[in-house]
Amino acid sequence: MKANNPIGVFDSGIGGLTVVKELIKQLPKEDIIYFGDKAYFPYGDKSKAVITERAKKITDFLLEQHCKLILIACNSASAAAFDVVKEKTATEALAANVIDPAIKFLQENFNGKRIGLLATRQTVNSNVYQNKIKQLNSRITLSALATPVLTLAIEEGFINSEVINVLLKEYLACEELQNIQALMLACTHYPLVQKQISAYYNNAIPIIDPAVVVVSQALKDLSDHDLLNKSGGRRCFYISDDPAAVNSNIRLFFPEIIAFEYLRI
Ligand code: DGL
């Protein structure tokens, strides 16, 4: 591993770009290779086996690109395949997910509180957040709701549309989310509609986007291994399906991205 090697990041689609945005903010001198696995979107409705297979292939590709850190910018893939990615990267690269830093943040800031969590079916059914919280003997009460249609709408680009408010009204009124003291966005697509979620709650509760703590942890890991790049900043964005659909609207919310390139893995 060398400091001037790139950071590899992947998700099922555009959601992981919310993490990339934060990476660019905190680590502007890092080279980044992003892979959006659009051909297999949504991960949230796939089995653990399918997601693991994809994660292995993408990890192989990112290792071929000499990535020093592979960051799974997807809760569904973090829940289903982090162990496999970690095993594959072994001593070749560092591996990171979006869940562990989020749990740490909850434990440090919301212990004893009732937290709502929005995520895909894969993440919710894996119980990964509950299990990790239990392991910490935490006093957090977590109540999770799967919100798959929200992910689909965001991936389709309905970010500033009334569609989102209609979906939020349905989902956020669910039993699971009543009397919560904070809401965790446990799908990397959801920070793209954080404003609308906050507005639903009249800004009365914290809406947590873990991207900041995920990237702070990555910064710490790289720094601990003496792997911080001081002279890079190149970024490549690949997608496993036709880039035209993504390229047409992506610049509206990610001006840093010039264009996605098609790459079959
Ligand atoms: N953005 C992803 C996540 O954090 C995946 C969404 C999906 O593909 O269903 O879970």
CSV table of C-alpha atoms and ligand atoms in Angstrom, one decimal:
chain,number,residue,atom,x,y,z
A,1,MET,CA,0.0,0.0,0.0
A,2,LYS,CA,1.3,3.4,-0.9
A,3,ALA,CA,0.0,6.8,0.1
A,4,ASN,CA,-0.5,8.0,-3.4
A,5,ASN,CA,-2.7,5.0,-4.3
A,6,PRO,CA,-6.4,5.7,-4.8
A,7,ILE,CA,-9.4,5.1,-2.4
A,8,GLY,CA,-11.9,2.7,-3.9
A,9,VAL,CA,-15.6,3.4,-3.1
A,10,PHE,CA,-18.7,1.5,-4.2
A,11,ASP,CA,-22.4,1.4,-3.9
A,12,SER,CA,-25.3,0.0,-6.0
A,13,GLY,CA,-25.9,3.4,-7.7
A,14,ILE,CA,-25.6,7.1,-6.9
A,15,GLY,CA,-26.1,6.8,-3.1
A,16,GLY,CA,-22.4,6.3,-2.3
A,17,LEU,CA,-21.7,9.7,-3.9
A,18,THR,CA,-23.0,11.3,-0.7
A,19,VAL,CA,-20.0,9.7,1.0
A,20,VAL,CA,-17.7,10.7,-1.9
A,21,LYS,CA,-18.9,14.3,-1.5
A,22,GLU,CA,-17.7,14.2,2.1
A,23,LEU,CA,-14.5,12.4,1.1
A,24,ILE,CA,-13.7,15.3,-1.3
A,25,LYS,CA,-14.4,17.8,1.5
A,26,GLN,CA,-12.3,16.1,4.2
A,27,LEU,CA,-9.6,14.5,1.9
A,28,PRO,CA,-9.4,16.7,-1.2
A,29,LYS,CA,-5.9,15.4,-2.1
A,30,GLU,CA,-7.0,11.8,-2.4
A,31,ASP,CA,-7.5,10.0,-5.7
A,32,ILE,CA,-10.9,8.3,-5.8
A,33,ILE,CA,-12.3,5.5,-7.9
A,34,TYR,CA,-16.0,5.1,-7.6
A,35,PHE,CA,-18.0,2.2,-8.8
A,36,GLY,CA,-21.8,2.4,-9.0
A,37,ASP,CA,-23.2,-1.1,-9.6
A,38,LYS,CA,-26.3,0.2,-11.4
A,39,ALA,CA,-26.8,-3.1,-13.3
A,40,TYR,CA,-27.6,-4.8,-10.0
A,41,PHE,CA,-29.5,-1.9,-8.4
A,42,PRO,CA,-31.2,-2.0,-5.9
A,43,TYR,CA,-29.0,-4.0,-3.6
A,44,GLY,CA,-31.6,-3.5,-0.9
A,45,ASP,CA,-33.9,-6.2,-2.4
A,46,LYS,CA,-31.1,-8.6,-3.3
A,47,SER,CA,-30.1,-11.7,-1.2
A,48,LYS,CA,-26.9,-11.7,0.8
A,49,ALA,CA,-25.4,-14.2,-1.7
A,50,VAL,CA,-25.9,-11.9,-4.7
A,51,ILE,CA,-24.6,-8.8,-2.9
A,52,THR,CA,-21.6,-10.8,-1.7
A,53,GLU,CA,-20.8,-12.0,-5.2
A,54,ARG,CA,-21.0,-8.5,-6.5
A,55,ALA,CA,-18.9,-7.1,-3.6
A,56,LYS,CA,-16.2,-9.7,-4.4
A,57,LYS,CA,-16.0,-8.8,-8.1
A,58,ILE,CA,-15.9,-5.1,-7.4
A,59,THR,CA,-13.3,-5.6,-4.7
A,60,ASP,CA,-11.1,-7.5,-7.2
A,61,PHE,CA,-11.4,-4.7,-9.6
A,62,LEU,CA,-10.5,-2.0,-7.0
A,63,LEU,CA,-7.6,-4.1,-5.9
A,64,GLU,CA,-6.4,-4.4,-9.5
A,65,GLN,CA,-6.4,-0.5,-9.5
A,66,HIS,CA,-4.1,-0.7,-6.4
A,67,CYS,CA,-6.6,0.9,-4.1
A,68,LYS,CA,-5.2,1.4,-0.6
A,69,LEU,CA,-8.6,1.6,1.0
A,70,ILE,CA,-11.9,0.0,-0.1
A,71,LEU,CA,-14.8,1.8,1.4
A,72,ILE,CA,-18.2,0.2,1.0
A,73,ALA,CA,-20.4,3.3,0.7
A,74,CYS,CA,-23.6,1.3,1.0
A,75,ASN,CA,-25.3,0.0,4.1
A,76,SER,CA,-26.9,-3.0,2.3
A,77,ALA,CA,-23.5,-4.2,1.1
A,78,SER,CA,-21.8,-3.3,4.4
A,79,ALA,CA,-24.4,-5.5,6.2
A,80,ALA,CA,-24.2,-8.3,3.7
A,81,ALA,CA,-20.6,-8.4,2.6
A,82,PHE,CA,-18.2,-6.5,4.8
A,83,ASP,CA,-16.5,-9.6,6.3
A,84,VAL,CA,-15.9,-11.0,2.8
A,85,VAL,CA,-14.4,-7.7,1.5
A,86,LYS,CA,-12.2,-7.5,4.6
A,87,GLU,CA,-11.0,-11.0,4.1
A,88,LYS,CA,-10.3,-10.3,0.4
A,89,THR,CA,-8.4,-7.1,0.9
A,90,ALA,CA,-6.3,-8.8,3.7
A,91,THR,CA,-3.0,-7.1,3.8
A,92,GLU,CA,-3.4,-5.6,0.2
A,93,ALA,CA,-5.7,-2.7,1.3
A,94,LEU,CA,-7.6,-1.4,4.2
A,95,ALA,CA,-11.4,-2.1,4.3
A,96,ALA,CA,-14.1,0.1,5.7
A,97,ASN,CA,-17.9,0.2,5.9
A,98,VAL,CA,-20.5,2.8,6.7
A,99,ILE,CA,-22.1,1.0,9.6
A,100,ASP,CA,-19.3,0.8,12.3
A,101,PRO,CA,-18.6,4.5,12.4
A,102,ALA,CA,-22.3,5.2,12.5
A,103,ILE,CA,-22.8,2.9,15.5
A,104,LYS,CA,-19.9,4.5,17.3
A,105,PHE,CA,-21.4,7.9,16.7
A,106,LEU,CA,-24.8,6.8,18.1
A,107,GLN,CA,-23.3,5.2,21.1
A,108,GLU,CA,-21.3,8.4,21.9
A,109,ASN,CA,-24.1,10.8,21.3
A,110,PHE,CA,-27.4,9.1,21.7
A,111,ASN,CA,-27.0,6.5,24.4
A,112,GLY,CA,-30.3,6.0,26.3
A,113,LYS,CA,-32.3,7.5,23.4
A,114,ARG,CA,-34.9,6.1,21.1
A,115,ILE,CA,-33.6,6.2,17.6
A,116,GLY,CA,-35.5,5.6,14.3
A,117,LEU,CA,-33.6,4.1,11.4
A,118,LEU,CA,-34.5,4.3,7.7
A,119,ALA,CA,-32.8,1.7,5.5
A,120,THR,CA,-33.3,-0.9,2.7
A,121,ARG,CA,-34.9,-4.3,3.4
A,122,GLN,CA,-31.5,-5.9,3.3
A,123,THR,CA,-30.1,-3.7,6.0
A,124,VAL,CA,-33.2,-3.9,8.2
A,125,ASN,CA,-33.6,-7.6,7.9
A,126,SER,CA,-30.0,-8.2,8.6
A,127,ASN,CA,-30.5,-6.6,12.1
A,128,VAL,CA,-26.9,-5.5,11.8
A,129,TYR,CA,-27.5,-2.2,13.7
A,130,GLN,CA,-29.5,-3.9,16.5
A,131,ASN,CA,-26.8,-6.6,16.8
A,132,LYS,CA,-23.9,-4.2,17.0
A,133,ILE,CA,-25.8,-2.0,19.5
A,134,LYS,CA,-26.5,-5.1,21.7
A,135,GLN,CA,-22.8,-6.1,21.6
A,136,LEU,CA,-22.0,-2.7,23.1
A,137,ASN,CA,-24.4,-3.2,25.9
A,138,SER,CA,-25.9,0.1,24.8
A,139,ARG,CA,-29.0,1.7,26.2
A,140,ILE,CA,-30.1,2.9,22.7
A,141,THR,CA,-33.5,1.7,21.6
A,142,LEU,CA,-33.5,1.3,17.8
A,143,SER,CA,-36.6,1.1,15.7
A,144,ALA,CA,-35.9,0.3,12.0
A,145,LEU,CA,-38.2,0.8,9.0
A,146,ALA,CA,-37.4,-0.5,5.5
A,147,THR,CA,-38.1,2.3,2.9
A,148,PRO,CA,-37.3,0.7,-0.4
A,149,VAL,CA,-39.4,3.0,-2.6
A,150,LEU,CA,-37.6,6.0,-1.3
A,151,THR,CA,-34.3,4.5,-2.5
A,152,LEU,CA,-35.8,3.9,-6.0
A,153,ALA,CA,-37.2,7.4,-6.2
A,154,ILE,CA,-33.9,9.0,-5.3
A,155,GLU,CA,-31.9,6.8,-7.7
A,156,GLU,CA,-34.4,7.9,-10.4
A,157,GLY,CA,-33.5,11.5,-9.7
A,158,PHE,CA,-36.7,12.6,-8.0
A,159,ILE,CA,-34.8,14.6,-5.4
A,160,ASN,CA,-36.5,17.9,-5.3
A,161,SER,CA,-39.9,16.6,-6.3
A,162,GLU,CA,-43.2,16.3,-4.6
A,163,VAL,CA,-42.9,12.5,-5.0
A,164,ILE,CA,-40.4,12.5,-2.1
A,165,ASN,CA,-42.7,14.4,0.2
A,166,VAL,CA,-45.6,12.0,-0.6
A,167,LEU,CA,-43.3,9.0,0.2
A,168,LEU,CA,-42.0,10.6,3.4
A,169,LYS,CA,-45.5,11.3,4.6
A,170,GLU,CA,-46.4,7.6,4.2
A,171,TYR,CA,-43.2,6.2,5.6
A,172,LEU,CA,-42.5,8.5,8.4
A,173,ALA,CA,-46.0,8.2,9.8
A,174,CYS,CA,-45.4,4.5,10.4
A,175,GLU,CA,-45.8,3.0,13.9
A,176,GLU,CA,-42.1,2.1,14.1
A,177,LEU,CA,-41.0,5.8,13.9
A,178,GLN,CA,-43.3,7.3,16.5
A,179,ASN,CA,-41.7,9.1,19.5
A,180,ILE,CA,-38.2,8.9,18.2
A,181,GLN,CA,-35.6,11.3,19.4
A,182,ALA,CA,-33.4,11.2,16.3
A,183,LEU,CA,-33.4,9.5,12.9
A,184,MET,CA,-30.5,7.7,11.4
A,185,LEU,CA,-30.2,7.7,7.6
A,186,ALA,CA,-28.9,4.1,7.2
A,187,CYS,CA,-29.0,4.1,3.4
A,188,THR,CA,-26.5,6.3,1.6
A,189,HIS,CA,-29.1,7.5,-0.9
A,190,TYR,CA,-31.2,9.2,1.9
A,191,PRO,CA,-29.0,12.2,2.7
A,192,LEU,CA,-30.0,13.5,-0.7
A,193,VAL,CA,-33.4,14.2,0.7
A,194,GLN,CA,-32.3,15.1,4.2
A,195,LYS,CA,-33.8,18.6,3.9
A,196,GLN,CA,-37.3,17.2,3.2
A,197,ILE,CA,-36.9,14.7,6.1
A,198,SER,CA,-35.9,17.5,8.5
A,199,ALA,CA,-38.9,19.6,7.2
A,200,TYR,CA,-41.3,16.7,7.9
A,201,TYR,CA,-40.1,16.8,11.6
A,202,ASN,CA,-40.2,20.7,11.6
A,203,ASN,CA,-36.4,20.4,12.4
A,204,ALA,CA,-37.3,19.2,15.8
A,205,ILE,CA,-35.1,16.1,15.9
A,206,PRO,CA,-31.6,15.4,14.6
A,207,ILE,CA,-31.5,13.7,11.2
A,208,ILE,CA,-28.2,11.8,11.1
A,209,ASP,CA,-26.2,11.4,7.9
A,210,PRO,CA,-23.2,9.2,9.0
A,211,ALA,CA,-21.0,10.3,6.0
A,212,VAL,CA,-19.1,12.8,8.2
A,213,VAL,CA,-18.1,10.2,10.8
A,214,VAL,CA,-17.5,7.5,8.1
A,215,VAL,CA,-15.0,9.8,6.4
A,216,SER,CA,-13.4,11.0,9.7
A,217,GLN,CA,-12.8,7.3,10.5
A,218,ALA,CA,-11.3,6.7,7.0
A,219,LEU,CA,-9.1,9.7,7.5
A,220,LYS,CA,-7.9,8.3,10.9
A,221,ASP,CA,-7.3,4.8,9.5
A,222,LEU,CA,-5.3,6.2,6.6
A,223,SER,CA,-3.3,8.5,8.9
A,224,ASP,CA,-2.6,5.7,11.4
A,225,HIS,CA,-1.1,3.7,8.5
A,226,ASP,CA,0.8,6.6,7.1
A,227,LEU,CA,-1.3,6.5,3.9
A,228,LEU,CA,-2.6,10.0,3.5
A,229,ASN,CA,-2.0,11.4,0.0
A,230,LYS,CA,-0.8,15.0,-0.1
A,231,SER,CA,-0.6,15.5,-3.8
A,232,GLY,CA,-3.6,13.7,-5.5
A,233,GLY,CA,-7.2,14.7,-6.3
A,234,ARG,CA,-8.0,12.7,-9.5
A,235,ARG,CA,-11.4,11.1,-9.5
A,236,CYS,CA,-12.9,8.4,-11.8
A,237,PHE,CA,-16.6,7.4,-11.7
A,238,TYR,CA,-17.6,4.0,-13.2
A,239,ILE,CA,-21.0,2.5,-13.6
A,240,SER,CA,-22.0,-1.1,-14.6
A,241,ASP,CA,-25.0,0.0,-16.8
A,242,ASP,CA,-25.7,2.7,-19.4
A,243,PRO,CA,-24.3,5.9,-17.9
A,244,ALA,CA,-26.6,8.1,-20.0
A,245,ALA,CA,-29.5,8.1,-17.5
A,246,VAL,CA,-27.2,8.9,-14.6
A,247,ASN,CA,-25.1,11.5,-16.4
A,248,SER,CA,-28.2,13.5,-17.4
A,249,ASN,CA,-29.2,14.5,-13.9
A,250,ILE,CA,-26.1,13.7,-11.7
A,251,ARG,CA,-24.5,17.1,-12.1
A,252,LEU,CA,-27.5,18.8,-10.6
A,253,PHE,CA,-26.6,17.4,-7.2
A,254,PHE,CA,-22.9,16.5,-7.7
A,255,PRO,CA,-21.2,19.2,-9.7
A,256,GLU,CA,-17.8,17.7,-8.8
A,257,ILE,CA,-18.6,14.7,-11.1
A,258,ILE,CA,-17.9,15.2,-14.7
A,259,ALA,CA,-19.4,12.0,-16.0
A,260,PHE,CA,-19.8,8.3,-15.3
A,261,GLU,CA,-18.0,5.9,-17.6
A,262,TYR,CA,-19.5,2.4,-18.4
A,263,LEU,CA,-17.5,-0.4,-17.0
A,264,ARG,CA,-18.6,-4.0,-17.0
A,265,ILE,CA,-17.5,-6.1,-14.0
B,1,DGL,N1,-27.3,3.1,-1.0
B,1,DGL,C1,-27.4,1.8,-0.6
B,1,DGL,C2,-27.5,1.6,0.9
B,1,DGL,O1,-26.9,2.3,1.6
B,1,DGL,C3,-28.1,0.8,-1.4
B,1,DGL,C4,-29.5,1.0,-1.9
B,1,DGL,C5,-30.0,0.0,-2.7
B,1,DGL,O2,-29.4,-0.4,-3.7
B,1,DGL,O3,-31.1,-0.6,-2.4
B,1,DGL,O4,-28.1,0.6,1.4
